[in-house]
PDBQT receptor file of N, H, CA, C and O in Angstrom, charges set to zero:
ATOM      1  N   MET A   1      18.176  -4.463  18.809  1.00  0.00    +0.000 N 
ATOM      2  CA  MET A   1      17.177  -4.518  19.857  1.00  0.00    +0.000 C 
ATOM      3  C   MET A   1      17.563  -3.549  20.971  1.00  0.00    +0.000 C 
ATOM      4  O   MET A   1      18.691  -3.571  21.465  1.00  0.00    +0.000 OA
ATOM      5  N   ALA A   2      16.635  -2.717  21.350  1.00  0.00    +0.000 N 
ATOM      6  H   ALA A   2      15.719  -2.699  20.949  1.00  0.00    +0.000 HD
ATOM      7  CA  ALA A   2      16.892  -1.739  22.402  1.00  0.00    +0.000 C 
ATOM      8  C   ALA A   2      16.720  -2.406  23.763  1.00  0.00    +0.000 C 
ATOM      9  O   ALA A   2      15.762  -3.143  23.995  1.00  0.00    +0.000 OA
ATOM     10  N   GLU A   3      17.655  -2.135  24.644  1.00  0.00    +0.000 N 
ATOM     11  H   GLU A   3      18.434  -1.536  24.455  1.00  0.00    +0.000 HD
ATOM     12  CA  GLU A   3      17.600  -2.730  25.973  1.00  0.00    +0.000 C 
ATOM     13  C   GLU A   3      18.098  -1.705  26.978  1.00  0.00    +0.000 C 
ATOM     14  O   GLU A   3      19.123  -1.059  26.761  1.00  0.00    +0.000 OA
ATOM     15  N   ILE A   4      17.370  -1.559  28.076  1.00  0.00    +0.000 N 
ATOM     16  H   ILE A   4      16.537  -2.085  28.252  1.00  0.00    +0.000 HD
ATOM     17  CA  ILE A   4      17.795  -0.643  29.129  1.00  0.00    +0.000 C 
ATOM     18  C   ILE A   4      17.714  -1.362  30.466  1.00  0.00    +0.000 C 
ATOM     19  O   ILE A   4      16.997  -2.351  30.615  1.00  0.00    +0.000 OA
ATOM     20  N   ARG A   5      18.451  -0.856  31.419  1.00  0.00    +0.000 N 
ATOM     21  H   ARG A   5      19.034  -0.053  31.298  1.00  0.00    +0.000 HD
ATOM     22  CA  ARG A   5      18.383  -1.362  32.789  1.00  0.00    +0.000 C 
ATOM     23  C   ARG A   5      17.866  -0.220  33.659  1.00  0.00    +0.000 C 
ATOM     24  O   ARG A   5      18.357   0.907  33.599  1.00  0.00    +0.000 OA
ATOM     25  N   VAL A   6      16.867  -0.545  34.465  1.00  0.00    +0.000 N 
ATOM     26  H   VAL A   6      16.468  -1.460  34.513  1.00  0.00    +0.000 HD
ATOM     27  CA  VAL A   6      16.256   0.464  35.321  1.00  0.00    +0.000 C 
ATOM     28  C   VAL A   6      17.086   0.580  36.594  1.00  0.00    +0.000 C 
ATOM     29  O   VAL A   6      17.357  -0.416  37.264  1.00  0.00    +0.000 OA
ATOM     30  N   GLY A   7      17.483   1.800  36.917  1.00  0.00    +0.000 N 
ATOM     31  H   GLY A   7      17.263   2.610  36.373  1.00  0.00    +0.000 HD
ATOM     32  CA  GLY A   7      18.267   2.044  38.121  1.00  0.00    +0.000 C 
ATOM     33  C   GLY A   7      17.418   1.951  39.380  1.00  0.00    +0.000 C 
ATOM     34  O   GLY A   7      16.189   1.914  39.310  1.00  0.00    +0.000 OA
ATOM     35  N   LYS A   8      18.078   1.913  40.524  1.00  0.00    +0.000 N 
ATOM     36  H   LYS A   8      19.076   1.943  40.581  1.00  0.00    +0.000 HD
ATOM     37  CA  LYS A   8      17.361   1.775  41.801  1.00  0.00    +0.000 C 
ATOM     38  C   LYS A   8      16.437   2.954  42.067  1.00  0.00    +0.000 C 
ATOM     39  O   LYS A   8      15.291   2.764  42.473  1.00  0.00    +0.000 OA
ATOM     40  N   ASN A   9      16.922   4.157  41.844  1.00  0.00    +0.000 N 
ATOM     41  H   ASN A   9      17.854   4.311  41.514  1.00  0.00    +0.000 HD
ATOM     42  CA  ASN A   9      16.131   5.353  42.148  1.00  0.00    +0.000 C 
ATOM     43  C   ASN A   9      15.479   5.951  40.911  1.00  0.00    +0.000 C 
ATOM     44  O   ASN A   9      15.100   7.122  40.918  1.00  0.00    +0.000 OA
ATOM     45  N   GLU A  10      15.345   5.169  39.855  1.00  0.00    +0.000 N 
ATOM     46  H   GLU A  10      15.653   4.217  39.849  1.00  0.00    +0.000 HD
ATOM     47  CA  GLU A  10      14.785   5.678  38.606  1.00  0.00    +0.000 C 
ATOM     48  C   GLU A  10      13.298   5.346  38.523  1.00  0.00    +0.000 C 
ATOM     49  O   GLU A  10      12.879   4.236  38.851  1.00  0.00    +0.000 OA
ATOM     50  N   THR A  11      12.516   6.309  38.086  1.00  0.00    +0.000 N 
ATOM     51  H   THR A  11      12.855   7.211  37.820  1.00  0.00    +0.000 HD
ATOM     52  CA  THR A  11      11.084   6.061  37.952  1.00  0.00    +0.000 C 
ATOM     53  C   THR A  11      10.810   5.300  36.660  1.00  0.00    +0.000 C 
ATOM     54  O   THR A  11      11.631   5.279  35.743  1.00  0.00    +0.000 OA
ATOM     55  N   LEU A  12       9.655   4.686  36.613  1.00  0.00    +0.000 N 
ATOM     56  H   LEU A  12       8.988   4.703  37.358  1.00  0.00    +0.000 HD
ATOM     57  CA  LEU A  12       9.261   3.924  35.429  1.00  0.00    +0.000 C 
ATOM     58  C   LEU A  12       9.093   4.850  34.229  1.00  0.00    +0.000 C 
ATOM     59  O   LEU A  12       9.410   4.477  33.099  1.00  0.00    +0.000 OA
ATOM     60  N   ASP A  13       8.594   6.057  34.476  1.00  0.00    +0.000 N 
ATOM     61  H   ASP A  13       8.336   6.361  35.393  1.00  0.00    +0.000 HD
ATOM     62  CA  ASP A  13       8.405   7.018  33.384  1.00  0.00    +0.000 C 
ATOM     63  C   ASP A  13       9.725   7.396  32.724  1.00  0.00    +0.000 C 
ATOM     64  O   ASP A  13       9.813   7.457  31.498  1.00  0.00    +0.000 OA
ATOM     65  N   SER A  14      10.739   7.647  33.525  1.00  0.00    +0.000 N 
ATOM     66  H   SER A  14      10.667   7.598  34.521  1.00  0.00    +0.000 HD
ATOM     67  CA  SER A  14      12.026   8.028  32.938  1.00  0.00    +0.000 C 
ATOM     68  C   SER A  14      12.659   6.848  32.212  1.00  0.00    +0.000 C 
ATOM     69  O   SER A  14      13.310   7.030  31.183  1.00  0.00    +0.000 OA
ATOM     70  N   ALA A  15      12.473   5.636  32.741  1.00  0.00    +0.000 N 
ATOM     71  H   ALA A  15      11.945   5.488  33.577  1.00  0.00    +0.000 HD
ATOM     72  CA  ALA A  15      13.006   4.451  32.062  1.00  0.00    +0.000 C 
ATOM     73  C   ALA A  15      12.297   4.243  30.731  1.00  0.00    +0.000 C 
ATOM     74  O   ALA A  15      12.930   3.898  29.732  1.00  0.00    +0.000 OA
ATOM     75  N   LEU A  16      10.991   4.452  30.717  1.00  0.00    +0.000 N 
ATOM     76  H   LEU A  16      10.477   4.732  31.528  1.00  0.00    +0.000 HD
ATOM     77  CA  LEU A  16      10.223   4.305  29.482  1.00  0.00    +0.000 C 
ATOM     78  C   LEU A  16      10.644   5.356  28.461  1.00  0.00    +0.000 C 
ATOM     79  O   LEU A  16      10.740   5.064  27.269  1.00  0.00    +0.000 OA
ATOM     80  N   ARG A  17      10.897   6.581  28.927  1.00  0.00    +0.000 N 
ATOM     81  H   ARG A  17      10.820   6.818  29.895  1.00  0.00    +0.000 HD
ATOM     82  CA  ARG A  17      11.364   7.644  28.046  1.00  0.00    +0.000 C 
ATOM     83  C   ARG A  17      12.713   7.282  27.421  1.00  0.00    +0.000 C 
ATOM     84  O   ARG A  17      12.921   7.486  26.225  1.00  0.00    +0.000 OA
ATOM     85  N   ARG A  18      13.629   6.742  28.236  1.00  0.00    +0.000 N 
ATOM     86  H   ARG A  18      13.459   6.576  29.208  1.00  0.00    +0.000 HD
ATOM     87  CA  ARG A  18      14.932   6.327  27.716  1.00  0.00    +0.000 C 
ATOM     88  C   ARG A  18      14.786   5.201  26.700  1.00  0.00    +0.000 C 
ATOM     89  O   ARG A  18      15.479   5.180  25.683  1.00  0.00    +0.000 OA
ATOM     90  N   PHE A  19      13.873   4.256  26.984  1.00  0.00    +0.000 N 
ATOM     91  H   PHE A  19      13.311   4.273  27.811  1.00  0.00    +0.000 HD
ATOM     92  CA  PHE A  19      13.650   3.135  26.070  1.00  0.00    +0.000 C 
ATOM     93  C   PHE A  19      13.116   3.624  24.732  1.00  0.00    +0.000 C 
ATOM     94  O   PHE A  19      13.579   3.186  23.678  1.00  0.00    +0.000 OA
ATOM     95  N   LYS A  20      12.151   4.522  24.768  1.00  0.00    +0.000 N 
ATOM     96  H   LYS A  20      11.774   4.877  25.624  1.00  0.00    +0.000 HD
ATOM     97  CA  LYS A  20      11.586   5.060  23.528  1.00  0.00    +0.000 C 
ATOM     98  C   LYS A  20      12.637   5.803  22.721  1.00  0.00    +0.000 C 
ATOM     99  O   LYS A  20      12.670   5.701  21.495  1.00  0.00    +0.000 OA
ATOM    100  N   LYS A  21      13.501   6.554  23.409  1.00  0.00    +0.000 N 
ATOM    101  H   LYS A  21      13.475   6.636  24.405  1.00  0.00    +0.000 HD
ATOM    102  CA  LYS A  21      14.560   7.291  22.730  1.00  0.00    +0.000 C 
ATOM    103  C   LYS A  21      15.536   6.326  22.061  1.00  0.00    +0.000 C 
ATOM    104  O   LYS A  21      15.970   6.558  20.933  1.00  0.00    +0.000 OA
ATOM    105  N   GLN A  22      15.877   5.243  22.761  1.00  0.00    +0.000 N 
ATOM    106  H   GLN A  22      15.524   5.055  23.677  1.00  0.00    +0.000 HD
ATOM    107  CA  GLN A  22      16.782   4.247  22.187  1.00  0.00    +0.000 C 
ATOM    108  C   GLN A  22      16.155   3.571  20.975  1.00  0.00    +0.000 C 
ATOM    109  O   GLN A  22      16.833   3.328  19.976  1.00  0.00    +0.000 OA
ATOM    110  N   CYS A  23      14.864   3.267  21.061  1.00  0.00    +0.000 N 
ATOM    111  H   CYS A  23      14.314   3.464  21.872  1.00  0.00    +0.000 HD
ATOM    112  CA  CYS A  23      14.168   2.634  19.934  1.00  0.00    +0.000 C 
ATOM    113  C   CYS A  23      14.161   3.551  18.721  1.00  0.00    +0.000 C 
ATOM    114  O   CYS A  23      14.384   3.095  17.599  1.00  0.00    +0.000 OA
ATOM    115  N   SER A  24      13.911   4.820  18.931  1.00  0.00    +0.000 N 
ATOM    116  H   SER A  24      13.730   5.190  19.842  1.00  0.00    +0.000 HD
ATOM    117  CA  SER A  24      13.869   5.741  17.795  1.00  0.00    +0.000 C 
ATOM    118  C   SER A  24      15.255   5.924  17.185  1.00  0.00    +0.000 C 
ATOM    119  O   SER A  24      15.375   6.052  15.967  1.00  0.00    +0.000 OA
ATOM    120  N   LYS A  25      16.301   5.940  18.007  1.00  0.00    +0.000 N 
ATOM    121  H   LYS A  25      16.203   5.836  18.997  1.00  0.00    +0.000 HD
ATOM    122  CA  LYS A  25      17.663   6.072  17.483  1.00  0.00    +0.000 C 
ATOM    123  C   LYS A  25      18.069   4.847  16.673  1.00  0.00    +0.000 C 
ATOM    124  O   LYS A  25      18.718   4.968  15.634  1.00  0.00    +0.000 OA
ATOM    125  N   SER A  26      17.685   3.667  17.154  1.00  0.00    +0.000 N 
ATOM    126  H   SER A  26      17.158   3.568  17.998  1.00  0.00    +0.000 HD
ATOM    127  CA  SER A  26      18.093   2.445  16.456  1.00  0.00    +0.000 C 
ATOM    128  C   SER A  26      17.229   2.171  15.229  1.00  0.00    +0.000 C 
ATOM    129  O   SER A  26      17.612   1.367  14.379  1.00  0.00    +0.000 OA
ATOM    130  N   GLY A  27      16.073   2.821  15.119  1.00  0.00    +0.000 N 
ATOM    131  H   GLY A  27      15.762   3.474  15.810  1.00  0.00    +0.000 HD
ATOM    132  CA  GLY A  27      15.227   2.659  13.945  1.00  0.00    +0.000 C 
ATOM    133  C   GLY A  27      14.368   1.411  13.963  1.00  0.00    +0.000 C 
ATOM    134  O   GLY A  27      13.964   0.930  12.905  1.00  0.00    +0.000 OA
ATOM    135  N   VAL A  28      14.082   0.880  15.129  1.00  0.00    +0.000 N 
ATOM    136  H   VAL A  28      14.410   1.272  15.989  1.00  0.00    +0.000 HD
ATOM    137  CA  VAL A  28      13.293  -0.344  15.245  1.00  0.00    +0.000 C 
ATOM    138  C   VAL A  28      11.875  -0.127  14.729  1.00  0.00    +0.000 C 
ATOM    139  O   VAL A  28      11.362  -0.933  13.952  1.00  0.00    +0.000 OA
ATOM    140  N   LEU A  29      11.244   0.957  15.161  1.00  0.00    +0.000 N 
ATOM    141  H   LEU A  29      11.661   1.611  15.792  1.00  0.00    +0.000 HD
ATOM    142  CA  LEU A  29       9.853   1.191  14.775  1.00  0.00    +0.000 C 
ATOM    143  C   LEU A  29       9.711   1.505  13.293  1.00  0.00    +0.000 C 
ATOM    144  O   LEU A  29       8.782   1.024  12.645  1.00  0.00    +0.000 OA
ATOM    145  N   SER A  30      10.613   2.299  12.755  1.00  0.00    +0.000 N 
ATOM    146  H   SER A  30      11.368   2.690  13.282  1.00  0.00    +0.000 HD
ATOM    147  CA  SER A  30      10.519   2.630  11.334  1.00  0.00    +0.000 C 
ATOM    148  C   SER A  30      10.732   1.386  10.480  1.00  0.00    +0.000 C 
ATOM    149  O   SER A  30      10.088   1.224   9.443  1.00  0.00    +0.000 OA
ATOM    150  N   GLU A  31      11.626   0.515  10.908  1.00  0.00    +0.000 N 
ATOM    151  H   GLU A  31      12.149   0.647  11.750  1.00  0.00    +0.000 HD
ATOM    152  CA  GLU A  31      11.860  -0.734  10.177  1.00  0.00    +0.000 C 
ATOM    153  C   GLU A  31      10.622  -1.628  10.234  1.00  0.00    +0.000 C 
ATOM    154  O   GLU A  31      10.274  -2.265   9.240  1.00  0.00    +0.000 OA
ATOM    155  N   ALA A  32       9.966  -1.677  11.375  1.00  0.00    +0.000 N 
ATOM    156  H   ALA A  32      10.249  -1.159  12.182  1.00  0.00    +0.000 HD
ATOM    157  CA  ALA A  32       8.754  -2.485  11.511  1.00  0.00    +0.000 C 
ATOM    158  C   ALA A  32       7.638  -1.939  10.620  1.00  0.00    +0.000 C 
ATOM    159  O   ALA A  32       6.894  -2.707  10.011  1.00  0.00    +0.000 OA
ATOM    160  N   LYS A  33       7.523  -0.620  10.547  1.00  0.00    +0.000 N 
ATOM    161  H   LYS A  33       8.128   0.004  11.042  1.00  0.00    +0.000 HD
ATOM    162  CA  LYS A  33       6.503  -0.017   9.691  1.00  0.00    +0.000 C 
ATOM    163  C   LYS A  33       6.774  -0.318   8.226  1.00  0.00    +0.000 C 
ATOM    164  O   LYS A  33       5.843  -0.546   7.454  1.00  0.00    +0.000 OA
ATOM    165  N   LYS A  34       8.055  -0.319   7.836  1.00  0.00    +0.000 N 
ATOM    166  H   LYS A  34       8.811  -0.133   8.463  1.00  0.00    +0.000 HD
ATOM    167  CA  LYS A  34       8.404  -0.628   6.449  1.00  0.00    +0.000 C 
ATOM    168  C   LYS A  34       8.043  -2.060   6.099  1.00  0.00    +0.000 C 
ATOM    169  O   LYS A  34       7.583  -2.340   4.992  1.00  0.00    +0.000 OA
ATOM    170  N   ARG A  35       8.254  -2.966   7.044  1.00  0.00    +0.000 N 
ATOM    171  H   ARG A  35       8.628  -2.738   7.943  1.00  0.00    +0.000 HD
ATOM    172  CA  ARG A  35       8.049  -4.386   6.779  1.00  0.00    +0.000 C 
ATOM    173  C   ARG A  35       6.618  -4.856   7.025  1.00  0.00    +0.000 C 
ATOM    174  O   ARG A  35       6.312  -6.034   6.836  1.00  0.00    +0.000 OA
ATOM    175  N   LYS A  36       5.749  -3.955   7.440  1.00  0.00    +0.000 N 
ATOM    176  H   LYS A  36       5.997  -2.998   7.593  1.00  0.00    +0.000 HD
ATOM    177  CA  LYS A  36       4.371  -4.336   7.738  1.00  0.00    +0.000 C 
ATOM    178  C   LYS A  36       3.667  -4.876   6.496  1.00  0.00    +0.000 C 
ATOM    179  O   LYS A  36       2.929  -5.859   6.573  1.00  0.00    +0.000 OA
ATOM    180  N   HIS A  37       3.896  -4.234   5.358  1.00  0.00    +0.000 N 
ATOM    181  H   HIS A  37       4.495  -3.436   5.296  1.00  0.00    +0.000 HD
ATOM    182  CA  HIS A  37       3.310  -4.671   4.093  1.00  0.00    +0.000 C 
ATOM    183  C   HIS A  37       4.416  -4.813   3.063  1.00  0.00    +0.000 C 
ATOM    184  O   HIS A  37       5.448  -4.147   3.144  1.00  0.00    +0.000 OA
ATOM    185  N   TYR A  38       4.190  -5.683   2.102  1.00  0.00    +0.000 N 
ATOM    186  H   TYR A  38       3.352  -6.225   2.036  1.00  0.00    +0.000 HD
ATOM    187  CA  TYR A  38       5.176  -5.877   1.042  1.00  0.00    +0.000 C 
ATOM    188  C   TYR A  38       5.236  -4.626   0.178  1.00  0.00    +0.000 C 
ATOM    189  O   TYR A  38       4.208  -4.047  -0.171  1.00  0.00    +0.000 OA
ATOM    190  N   GLU A  39       6.424  -4.227  -0.155  1.00  0.00    +0.000 N 
ATOM    191  H   GLU A  39       7.260  -4.697   0.128  1.00  0.00    +0.000 HD
ATOM    192  CA  GLU A  39       6.621  -3.067  -1.015  1.00  0.00    +0.000 C 
ATOM    193  C   GLU A  39       7.244  -3.539  -2.328  1.00  0.00    +0.000 C 
ATOM    194  O   GLU A  39       8.332  -4.114  -2.351  1.00  0.00    +0.000 OA
ATOM    195  N   LYS A  40       6.526  -3.280  -3.415  1.00  0.00    +0.000 N 
ATOM    196  H   LYS A  40       5.642  -2.812  -3.397  1.00  0.00    +0.000 HD
ATOM    197  CA  LYS A  40       7.036  -3.703  -4.716  1.00  0.00    +0.000 C 
ATOM    198  C   LYS A  40       8.323  -2.949  -5.032  1.00  0.00    +0.000 C 
ATOM    199  O   LYS A  40       8.517  -1.823  -4.574  1.00  0.00    +0.000 OA
ATOM    200  N   PRO A  41       9.204  -3.572  -5.817  1.00  0.00    +0.000 N 
ATOM    201  CA  PRO A  41      10.460  -2.900  -6.159  1.00  0.00    +0.000 C 
ATOM    202  C   PRO A  41      10.257  -1.542  -6.829  1.00  0.00    +0.000 C 
ATOM    203  O   PRO A  41      11.026  -0.612  -6.588  1.00  0.00    +0.000 OA
ATOM    204  N   SER A  42       9.225  -1.422  -7.670  1.00  0.00    +0.000 N 
ATOM    205  H   SER A  42       8.600  -2.178  -7.866  1.00  0.00    +0.000 HD
ATOM    206  CA  SER A  42       8.978  -0.130  -8.324  1.00  0.00    +0.000 C 
ATOM    207  C   SER A  42       8.568   0.928  -7.297  1.00  0.00    +0.000 C 
ATOM    208  O   SER A  42       8.973   2.085  -7.401  1.00  0.00    +0.000 OA
ATOM    209  N   GLU A  43       7.764   0.531  -6.306  1.00  0.00    +0.000 N 
ATOM    210  H   GLU A  43       7.434  -0.409  -6.221  1.00  0.00    +0.000 HD
ATOM    211  CA  GLU A  43       7.365   1.469  -5.261  1.00  0.00    +0.000 C 
ATOM    212  C   GLU A  43       8.568   1.862  -4.402  1.00  0.00    +0.000 C 
ATOM    213  O   GLU A  43       8.678   3.004  -3.955  1.00  0.00    +0.000 OA
ATOM    214  N   LYS A  44       9.463   0.905  -4.178  1.00  0.00    +0.000 N 
ATOM    215  H   LYS A  44       9.374  -0.023  -4.540  1.00  0.00    +0.000 HD
ATOM    216  CA  LYS A  44      10.658   1.178  -3.393  1.00  0.00    +0.000 C 
ATOM    217  C   LYS A  44      11.546   2.199  -4.099  1.00  0.00    +0.000 C 
ATOM    218  O   LYS A  44      12.097   3.098  -3.465  1.00  0.00    +0.000 OA
ATOM    219  N   ARG A  45      11.680   2.050  -5.434  1.00  0.00    +0.000 N 
ATOM    220  H   ARG A  45      11.232   1.320  -5.949  1.00  0.00    +0.000 HD
ATOM    221  CA  ARG A  45      12.481   3.005  -6.203  1.00  0.00    +0.000 C 
ATOM    222  C   ARG A  45      11.868   4.399  -6.136  1.00  0.00    +0.000 C 
ATOM    223  O   ARG A  45      12.579   5.390  -5.967  1.00  0.00    +0.000 OA
ATOM    224  N   LYS A  46      10.537   4.469  -6.271  1.00  0.00    +0.000 N 
ATOM    225  H   LYS A  46       9.960   3.664  -6.408  1.00  0.00    +0.000 HD
ATOM    226  CA  LYS A  46       9.856   5.767  -6.209  1.00  0.00    +0.000 C 
ATOM    227  C   LYS A  46      10.051   6.427  -4.844  1.00  0.00    +0.000 C 
ATOM    228  O   LYS A  46      10.294   7.631  -4.762  1.00  0.00    +0.000 OA
ATOM    229  N   ARG A  47       9.945   5.640  -3.780  1.00  0.00    +0.000 N 
ATOM    230  H   ARG A  47       9.748   4.662  -3.847  1.00  0.00    +0.000 HD
ATOM    231  CA  ARG A  47      10.102   6.174  -2.431  1.00  0.00    +0.000 C 
ATOM    232  C   ARG A  47      11.522   6.689  -2.212  1.00  0.00    +0.000 C 
ATOM    233  O   ARG A  47      11.721   7.767  -1.652  1.00  0.00    +0.000 OA
ATOM    234  N   LYS A  48      12.506   5.910  -2.659  1.00  0.00    +0.000 N 
ATOM    235  H   LYS A  48      12.344   5.034  -3.114  1.00  0.00    +0.000 HD
ATOM    236  CA  LYS A  48      13.898   6.322  -2.486  1.00  0.00    +0.000 C 
ATOM    237  C   LYS A  48      14.215   7.573  -3.304  1.00  0.00    +0.000 C 
ATOM    238  O   LYS A  48      14.965   8.438  -2.852  1.00  0.00    +0.000 OA
ATOM    239  N   ALA A  49      13.644   7.671  -4.509  1.00  0.00    +0.000 N 
ATOM    240  H   ALA A  49      13.034   6.968  -4.877  1.00  0.00    +0.000 HD
ATOM    241  CA  ALA A  49      13.856   8.863  -5.329  1.00  0.00    +0.000 C 
ATOM    242  C   ALA A  49      13.244  10.084  -4.645  1.00  0.00    +0.000 C 
ATOM    243  O   ALA A  49      13.836  11.163  -4.654  1.00  0.00    +0.000 OA
ATOM    244  N   ALA A  50      12.072   9.918  -4.059  1.00  0.00    +0.000 N 
ATOM    245  H   ALA A  50      11.590   9.042  -4.051  1.00  0.00    +0.000 HD
ATOM    246  CA  ALA A  50      11.428  11.022  -3.355  1.00  0.00    +0.000 C 
ATOM    247  C   ALA A  50      12.251  11.434  -2.134  1.00  0.00    +0.000 C 
ATOM    248  O   ALA A  50      12.361  12.622  -1.833  1.00  0.00    +0.000 OA
ATOM    249  N   GLU A  51      12.828  10.459  -1.433  1.00  0.00    +0.000 N 
ATOM    250  H   GLU A  51      12.739   9.494  -1.678  1.00  0.00    +0.000 HD
ATOM    251  CA  GLU A  51      13.673  10.773  -0.284  1.00  0.00    +0.000 C 
ATOM    252  C   GLU A  51      14.909  11.558  -0.716  1.00  0.00    +0.000 C 
ATOM    253  O   GLU A  51      15.335  12.486  -0.030  1.00  0.00    +0.000 OA
ATOM    254  N   ARG A  52      15.473  11.183  -1.846  1.00  0.00    +0.000 N 
ATOM    255  H   ARG A  52      15.127  10.428  -2.404  1.00  0.00    +0.000 HD
ATOM    256  CA  ARG A  52      16.665  11.884  -2.331  1.00  0.00    +0.000 C 
ATOM    257  C   ARG A  52      16.344  13.336  -2.666  1.00  0.00    +0.000 C 
ATOM    258  O   ARG A  52      17.126  14.236  -2.357  1.00  0.00    +0.000 OA
ATOM    259  N   THR A  53      15.185  13.566  -3.301  1.00  0.00    +0.000 N 
ATOM    260  H   THR A  53      14.549  12.836  -3.552  1.00  0.00    +0.000 HD
ATOM    261  CA  THR A  53      14.834  14.940  -3.674  1.00  0.00    +0.000 C 
ATOM    262  C   THR A  53      14.544  15.784  -2.436  1.00  0.00    +0.000 C 
ATOM    263  O   THR A  53      14.877  16.969  -2.411  1.00  0.00    +0.000 OA
ATOM    264  N   THR A  54      13.934  15.202  -1.418  1.00  0.00    +0.000 N 
ATOM    265  H   THR A  54      13.664  14.239  -1.438  1.00  0.00    +0.000 HD
ATOM    266  CA  THR A  54      13.665  15.977  -0.205  1.00  0.00    +0.000 C 
ATOM    267  C   THR A  54      14.941  16.220   0.588  1.00  0.00    +0.000 C 
ATOM    268  O   THR A  54      15.051  17.235   1.276  1.00  0.00    +0.000 OA
ATOM    269  N   LYS A  55      15.903  15.313   0.507  1.00  0.00    +0.000 N 
ATOM    270  H   LYS A  55      15.814  14.489  -0.051  1.00  0.00    +0.000 HD
ATOM    271  CA  LYS A  55      17.174  15.510   1.208  1.00  0.00    +0.000 C 
ATOM    272  C   LYS A  55      17.959  16.665   0.613  1.00  0.00    +0.000 C 
ATOM    273  O   LYS A  55      18.623  17.414   1.329  1.00  0.00    +0.000 OA
ATOM    274  N   ARG A  56      17.877  16.802  -0.706  1.00  0.00    +0.000 N 
ATOM    275  H   ARG A  56      17.338  16.194  -1.288  1.00  0.00    +0.000 HD
ATOM    276  CA  ARG A  56      18.628  17.855  -1.387  1.00  0.00    +0.000 C 
ATOM    277  C   ARG A  56      18.189  19.234  -0.941  1.00  0.00    +0.000 C 
ATOM    278  O   ARG A  56      18.991  20.165  -0.861  1.00  0.00    +0.000 OA
ATOM    279  N   GLY A  57      16.903  19.350  -0.654  1.00  0.00    +0.000 N 
ATOM    280  H   GLY A  57      16.252  18.595  -0.719  1.00  0.00    +0.000 HD
ATOM    281  CA  GLY A  57      16.424  20.632  -0.141  1.00  0.00    +0.000 C 
ATOM    282  C   GLY A  57      15.754  21.387  -1.177  1.00  0.00    +0.000 C 
ATOM    283  O   GLY A  57      15.283  22.496  -0.926  1.00  0.00    +0.000 OA
TER     284      GLY A  57
């Protein structure tokens, strides 16, 4: 869970920017998108295989 503390002289925009950056680093949003719908094991294997081929370059 991403958590930030807003400083005394910090604007809301900069705090929100820091929060979004922390969320993207921790992978909260991507995990939520993955869990939004059930993914069959065969689809999961296909997705992981595709990720491996794109990682190789």
